[in-house]
């Protein structure tokens, strides 16, 4: 089945130690999104790629970076994780029906 | 500034009855609205949507109503089933933005629906 896959499902890192979360998709969608979701809060868009064009949200901290080496893969890099970065990170894609996004199961990040 | 709000953190309903989940928005430029359902340990999945040119959209047991003047939408589930127990997110987008912002969604914080047998 075509889908959006996030790895790992759970990630534990130390305060200040760089971490990379990955997302892959078999939907061949041209748009990929990264969201941060903290407990009982709305998913918050960090950035998205429209093909190779990177679009950062104005309030996304510089600590968060992203790479999209090809259509299928997208990475979220957190350069120096702080305790406040502990959250669920969701990857999503959209294609021809741009308003409808398809989500992966998420990566839950813990920062010790 | 939360542009999409779901004011009820949780809702409990008996199996077979109607579930009504509510959502309010503030941005008048939003013209497309969606509902997503999320089970534990899974990502949100698309459920149903509505364009601002309509006031109702129905898909099986699920109906979404849009009241543009009140900036309010609701999701009705009839009849509710235990398998509907999940977190429901309301989301909105503004297609006017165009370009690479097209399709960008703003989410509410979700409502936990529990359907009791």
PDB file of N, CA, C and O in Angstrom, chain B residues 6 8-14 17-21 37-40 47 61-62 75-89 110-116:
ATOM      1  N   UNK B   6     -11.174  24.131  18.766  1.00  0.00           N
ATOM      2  CA  UNK B   6     -12.131  23.112  19.147  1.00  0.00           C
ATOM      3  C   UNK B   6     -12.263  23.218  20.659  1.00  0.00           C
ATOM      4  O   UNK B   6     -11.354  22.841  21.389  1.00  0.00           O
ATOM      5  N   UNK B   8     -14.221  21.868  22.885  1.00  0.00           N
ATOM      6  CA  UNK B   8     -14.526  20.711  23.725  1.00  0.00           C
ATOM      7  C   UNK B   8     -13.360  19.733  23.661  1.00  0.00           C
ATOM      8  O   UNK B   8     -13.159  19.097  22.638  1.00  0.00           O
ATOM      9  N   UNK B   9     -12.611  19.580  24.749  1.00  0.00           N
ATOM     10  CA  UNK B   9     -11.483  18.632  24.715  1.00  0.00           C
ATOM     11  C   UNK B   9     -11.947  17.188  24.574  1.00  0.00           C
ATOM     12  O   UNK B   9     -11.213  16.353  24.037  1.00  0.00           O
ATOM     13  N   UNK B  10     -13.172  16.896  25.055  1.00  0.00           N
ATOM     14  CA  UNK B  10     -13.639  15.522  24.989  1.00  0.00           C
ATOM     15  C   UNK B  10     -15.154  15.477  24.862  1.00  0.00           C
ATOM     16  O   UNK B  10     -15.863  16.425  25.223  1.00  0.00           O
ATOM     17  N   UNK B  11     -15.625  14.325  24.350  1.00  0.00           N
ATOM     18  CA  UNK B  11     -17.052  14.094  24.168  1.00  0.00           C
ATOM     19  C   UNK B  11     -17.309  12.604  24.381  1.00  0.00           C
ATOM     20  O   UNK B  11     -16.592  11.772  23.821  1.00  0.00           O
ATOM     21  N   UNK B  12     -18.324  12.305  25.170  1.00  0.00           N
ATOM     22  CA  UNK B  12     -18.681  10.917  25.428  1.00  0.00           C
ATOM     23  C   UNK B  12     -20.107  10.669  24.949  1.00  0.00           C
ATOM     24  O   UNK B  12     -21.022  11.433  25.271  1.00  0.00           O
ATOM     25  N   UNK B  13     -20.294   9.594  24.162  1.00  0.00           N
ATOM     26  CA  UNK B  13     -21.580   9.329  23.521  1.00  0.00           C
ATOM     27  C   UNK B  13     -21.892   7.833  23.622  1.00  0.00           C
ATOM     28  O   UNK B  13     -20.970   6.999  23.612  1.00  0.00           O
ATOM     29  N   UNK B  14     -23.154   7.531  23.698  1.00  0.00           N
ATOM     30  CA  UNK B  14     -23.582   6.128  23.710  1.00  0.00           C
ATOM     31  C   UNK B  14     -23.652   5.606  22.274  1.00  0.00           C
ATOM     32  O   UNK B  14     -24.031   6.333  21.335  1.00  0.00           O
ATOM     33  N   UNK B  17     -26.124   6.590  19.169  1.00  0.00           N
ATOM     34  CA  UNK B  17     -26.595   7.977  19.237  1.00  0.00           C
ATOM     35  C   UNK B  17     -25.761   8.852  18.306  1.00  0.00           C
ATOM     36  O   UNK B  17     -24.796   8.417  17.692  1.00  0.00           O
ATOM     37  N   UNK B  18     -26.125  10.112  18.240  1.00  0.00           N
ATOM     38  CA  UNK B  18     -25.402  11.049  17.390  1.00  0.00           C
ATOM     39  C   UNK B  18     -24.224  11.665  18.150  1.00  0.00           C
ATOM     40  O   UNK B  18     -24.341  11.985  19.330  1.00  0.00           O
ATOM     41  N   UNK B  19     -23.109  11.794  17.462  1.00  0.00           N
ATOM     42  CA  UNK B  19     -21.955  12.542  17.991  1.00  0.00           C
ATOM     43  C   UNK B  19     -21.872  13.843  17.203  1.00  0.00           C
ATOM     44  O   UNK B  19     -21.937  13.823  15.967  1.00  0.00           O
ATOM     45  N   UNK B  20     -21.711  14.944  17.904  1.00  0.00           N
ATOM     46  CA  UNK B  20     -21.561  16.245  17.257  1.00  0.00           C
ATOM     47  C   UNK B  20     -20.289  16.899  17.767  1.00  0.00           C
ATOM     48  O   UNK B  20     -20.154  17.180  18.954  1.00  0.00           O
ATOM     49  N   UNK B  21     -19.347  17.092  16.860  1.00  0.00           N
ATOM     50  CA  UNK B  21     -18.084  17.733  17.208  1.00  0.00           C
ATOM     51  C   UNK B  21     -18.061  19.112  16.565  1.00  0.00           C
ATOM     52  O   UNK B  21     -18.423  19.259  15.396  1.00  0.00           O
ATOM     53  N   UNK B  37      -9.266  12.140  11.617  1.00  0.00           N
ATOM     54  CA  UNK B  37      -9.451  11.244  12.756  1.00  0.00           C
ATOM     55  C   UNK B  37      -8.091  10.631  13.091  1.00  0.00           C
ATOM     56  O   UNK B  37      -7.331  10.255  12.190  1.00  0.00           O
ATOM     57  N   UNK B  38      -7.810  10.525  14.378  1.00  0.00           N
ATOM     58  CA  UNK B  38      -6.529   9.966  14.792  1.00  0.00           C
ATOM     59  C   UNK B  38      -6.734   8.923  15.882  1.00  0.00           C
ATOM     60  O   UNK B  38      -7.256   9.235  16.951  1.00  0.00           O
ATOM     61  N   UNK B  39      -6.276   7.702  15.590  1.00  0.00           N
ATOM     62  CA  UNK B  39      -6.237   6.653  16.599  1.00  0.00           C
ATOM     63  C   UNK B  39      -4.882   6.699  17.300  1.00  0.00           C
ATOM     64  O   UNK B  39      -3.900   7.179  16.724  1.00  0.00           O
ATOM     65  N   UNK B  40      -4.806   6.172  18.535  1.00  0.00           N
ATOM     66  CA  UNK B  40      -3.522   6.113  19.231  1.00  0.00           C
ATOM     67  C   UNK B  40      -2.469   5.380  18.404  1.00  0.00           C
ATOM     68  O   UNK B  40      -2.784   4.391  17.739  1.00  0.00           O
ATOM     69  N   UNK B  47     -10.876  12.389   6.892  1.00  0.00           N
ATOM     70  CA  UNK B  47     -12.211  11.830   7.070  1.00  0.00           C
ATOM     71  C   UNK B  47     -13.195  12.426   6.075  1.00  0.00           C
ATOM     72  O   UNK B  47     -13.819  11.732   5.294  1.00  0.00           O
ATOM     73  N   UNK B  61     -22.007   7.778   7.244  1.00  0.00           N
ATOM     74  CA  UNK B  61     -22.462   8.191   8.582  1.00  0.00           C
ATOM     75  C   UNK B  61     -21.967   9.576   8.988  1.00  0.00           C
ATOM     76  O   UNK B  61     -22.344  10.083  10.049  1.00  0.00           O
ATOM     77  N   UNK B  62     -21.107  10.148   8.184  1.00  0.00           N
ATOM     78  CA  UNK B  62     -20.446  11.413   8.534  1.00  0.00           C
ATOM     79  C   UNK B  62     -21.001  12.566   7.706  1.00  0.00           C
ATOM     80  O   UNK B  62     -21.092  12.474   6.475  1.00  0.00           O
ATOM     81  N   UNK B  75     -19.131  18.424  12.827  1.00  0.00           N
ATOM     82  CA  UNK B  75     -19.108  17.071  12.266  1.00  0.00           C
ATOM     83  C   UNK B  75     -20.144  16.249  13.013  1.00  0.00           C
ATOM     84  O   UNK B  75     -20.095  16.173  14.246  1.00  0.00           O
ATOM     85  N   UNK B  76     -21.066  15.660  12.266  1.00  0.00           N
ATOM     86  CA  UNK B  76     -22.078  14.786  12.852  1.00  0.00           C
ATOM     87  C   UNK B  76     -21.776  13.349  12.464  1.00  0.00           C
ATOM     88  O   UNK B  76     -21.533  13.063  11.275  1.00  0.00           O
ATOM     89  N   UNK B  77     -21.818  12.478  13.442  1.00  0.00           N
ATOM     90  CA  UNK B  77     -21.626  11.057  13.194  1.00  0.00           C
ATOM     91  C   UNK B  77     -22.898  10.337  13.657  1.00  0.00           C
ATOM     92  O   UNK B  77     -23.246  10.394  14.844  1.00  0.00           O
ATOM     93  N   UNK B  78     -23.586   9.727  12.685  1.00  0.00           N
ATOM     94  CA  UNK B  78     -24.841   9.050  13.015  1.00  0.00           C
ATOM     95  C   UNK B  78     -24.953   7.729  12.254  1.00  0.00           C
ATOM     96  O   UNK B  78     -24.867   7.746  11.020  1.00  0.00           O
ATOM     97  N   UNK B  79     -25.169   6.591  12.901  1.00  0.00           N
ATOM     98  CA  UNK B  79     -25.086   6.413  14.351  1.00  0.00           C
ATOM     99  C   UNK B  79     -23.636   6.232  14.783  1.00  0.00           C
ATOM    100  O   UNK B  79     -22.805   5.746  14.017  1.00  0.00           O
ATOM    101  N   UNK B  80     -23.328   6.621  15.976  1.00  0.00           N
ATOM    102  CA  UNK B  80     -21.970   6.469  16.501  1.00  0.00           C
ATOM    103  C   UNK B  80     -21.699   5.005  16.817  1.00  0.00           C
ATOM    104  O   UNK B  80     -22.583   4.283  17.287  1.00  0.00           O
ATOM    105  N   UNK B  81     -20.444   4.599  16.569  1.00  0.00           N
ATOM    106  CA  UNK B  81     -20.021   3.236  16.837  1.00  0.00           C
ATOM    107  C   UNK B  81     -18.777   3.251  17.723  1.00  0.00           C
ATOM    108  O   UNK B  81     -17.990   4.209  17.658  1.00  0.00           O
ATOM    109  N   UNK B  82     -18.557   2.201  18.500  1.00  0.00           N
ATOM    110  CA  UNK B  82     -17.356   2.174  19.354  1.00  0.00           C
ATOM    111  C   UNK B  82     -16.063   2.387  18.565  1.00  0.00           C
ATOM    112  O   UNK B  82     -15.118   2.999  19.061  1.00  0.00           O
ATOM    113  N   UNK B  83     -16.012   1.911  17.322  1.00  0.00           N
ATOM    114  CA  UNK B  83     -14.827   2.099  16.485  1.00  0.00           C
ATOM    115  C   UNK B  83     -14.584   3.544  16.087  1.00  0.00           C
ATOM    116  O   UNK B  83     -13.517   3.872  15.563  1.00  0.00           O
ATOM    117  N   UNK B  84     -15.546   4.417  16.338  1.00  0.00           N
ATOM    118  CA  UNK B  84     -15.365   5.841  16.060  1.00  0.00           C
ATOM    119  C   UNK B  84     -14.577   6.535  17.175  1.00  0.00           C
ATOM    120  O   UNK B  84     -14.208   7.708  17.025  1.00  0.00           O
ATOM    121  N   UNK B  85     -14.347   5.852  18.263  1.00  0.00           N
ATOM    122  CA  UNK B  85     -13.598   6.440  19.377  1.00  0.00           C
ATOM    123  C   UNK B  85     -12.187   6.787  18.909  1.00  0.00           C
ATOM    124  O   UNK B  85     -11.423   5.919  18.477  1.00  0.00           O
ATOM    125  N   UNK B  86     -11.857   8.063  18.959  1.00  0.00           N
ATOM    126  CA  UNK B  86     -10.590   8.568  18.429  1.00  0.00           C
ATOM    127  C   UNK B  86     -10.498  10.057  18.761  1.00  0.00           C
ATOM    128  O   UNK B  86     -11.427  10.630  19.340  1.00  0.00           O
ATOM    129  N   UNK B  87      -9.382  10.658  18.375  1.00  0.00           N
ATOM    130  CA  UNK B  87      -9.264  12.112  18.450  1.00  0.00           C
ATOM    131  C   UNK B  87      -9.634  12.686  17.079  1.00  0.00           C
ATOM    132  O   UNK B  87      -9.156  12.193  16.043  1.00  0.00           O
ATOM    133  N   UNK B  88     -10.491  13.688  17.081  1.00  0.00           N
ATOM    134  CA  UNK B  88     -10.927  14.324  15.838  1.00  0.00           C
ATOM    135  C   UNK B  88     -10.360  15.732  15.757  1.00  0.00           C
ATOM    136  O   UNK B  88     -10.549  16.546  16.665  1.00  0.00           O
ATOM    137  N   UNK B  89      -9.671  16.004  14.658  1.00  0.00           N
ATOM    138  CA  UNK B  89      -9.085  17.319  14.427  1.00  0.00           C
ATOM    139  C   UNK B  89      -9.842  18.020  13.312  1.00  0.00           C
ATOM    140  O   UNK B  89     -10.100  17.438  12.251  1.00  0.00           O
ATOM    141  N   UNK B 110      -8.045  19.451  18.693  1.00  0.00           N
ATOM    142  CA  UNK B 110      -8.613  18.114  18.741  1.00  0.00           C
ATOM    143  C   UNK B 110      -9.657  17.918  19.818  1.00  0.00           C
ATOM    144  O   UNK B 110      -9.644  18.595  20.858  1.00  0.00           O
ATOM    145  N   UNK B 111     -10.565  16.990  19.558  1.00  0.00           N
ATOM    146  CA  UNK B 111     -11.583  16.559  20.523  1.00  0.00           C
ATOM    147  C   UNK B 111     -11.518  15.048  20.626  1.00  0.00           C
ATOM    148  O   UNK B 111     -11.543  14.352  19.602  1.00  0.00           O
ATOM    149  N   UNK B 112     -11.405  14.551  21.858  1.00  0.00           N
ATOM    150  CA  UNK B 112     -11.387  13.098  22.081  1.00  0.00           C
ATOM    151  C   UNK B 112     -12.825  12.603  22.147  1.00  0.00           C
ATOM    152  O   UNK B 112     -13.587  12.984  23.040  1.00  0.00           O
ATOM    153  N   UNK B 113     -13.191  11.755  21.189  1.00  0.00           N
ATOM    154  CA  UNK B 113     -14.525  11.166  21.186  1.00  0.00           C
ATOM    155  C   UNK B 113     -14.460   9.753  21.737  1.00  0.00           C
ATOM    156  O   UNK B 113     -13.633   8.950  21.286  1.00  0.00           O
ATOM    157  N   UNK B 114     -15.316   9.480  22.697  1.00  0.00           N
ATOM    158  CA  UNK B 114     -15.442   8.131  23.242  1.00  0.00           C
ATOM    159  C   UNK B 114     -16.874   7.674  23.028  1.00  0.00           C
ATOM    160  O   UNK B 114     -17.812   8.335  23.475  1.00  0.00           O
ATOM    161  N   UNK B 115     -17.023   6.537  22.341  1.00  0.00           N
ATOM    162  CA  UNK B 115     -18.348   5.969  22.101  1.00  0.00           C
ATOM    163  C   UNK B 115     -18.468   4.699  22.933  1.00  0.00           C
ATOM    164  O   UNK B 115     -17.719   3.739  22.741  1.00  0.00           O
ATOM    165  N   UNK B 116     -19.389   4.713  23.870  1.00  0.00           N
ATOM    166  CA  UNK B 116     -19.572   3.588  24.792  1.00  0.00           C
ATOM    167  C   UNK B 116     -20.558   2.574  24.214  1.00  0.00           C
ATOM    168  O   UNK B 116     -21.603   2.954  23.693  1.00  0.00           O
TER     169      UNK B 116
END
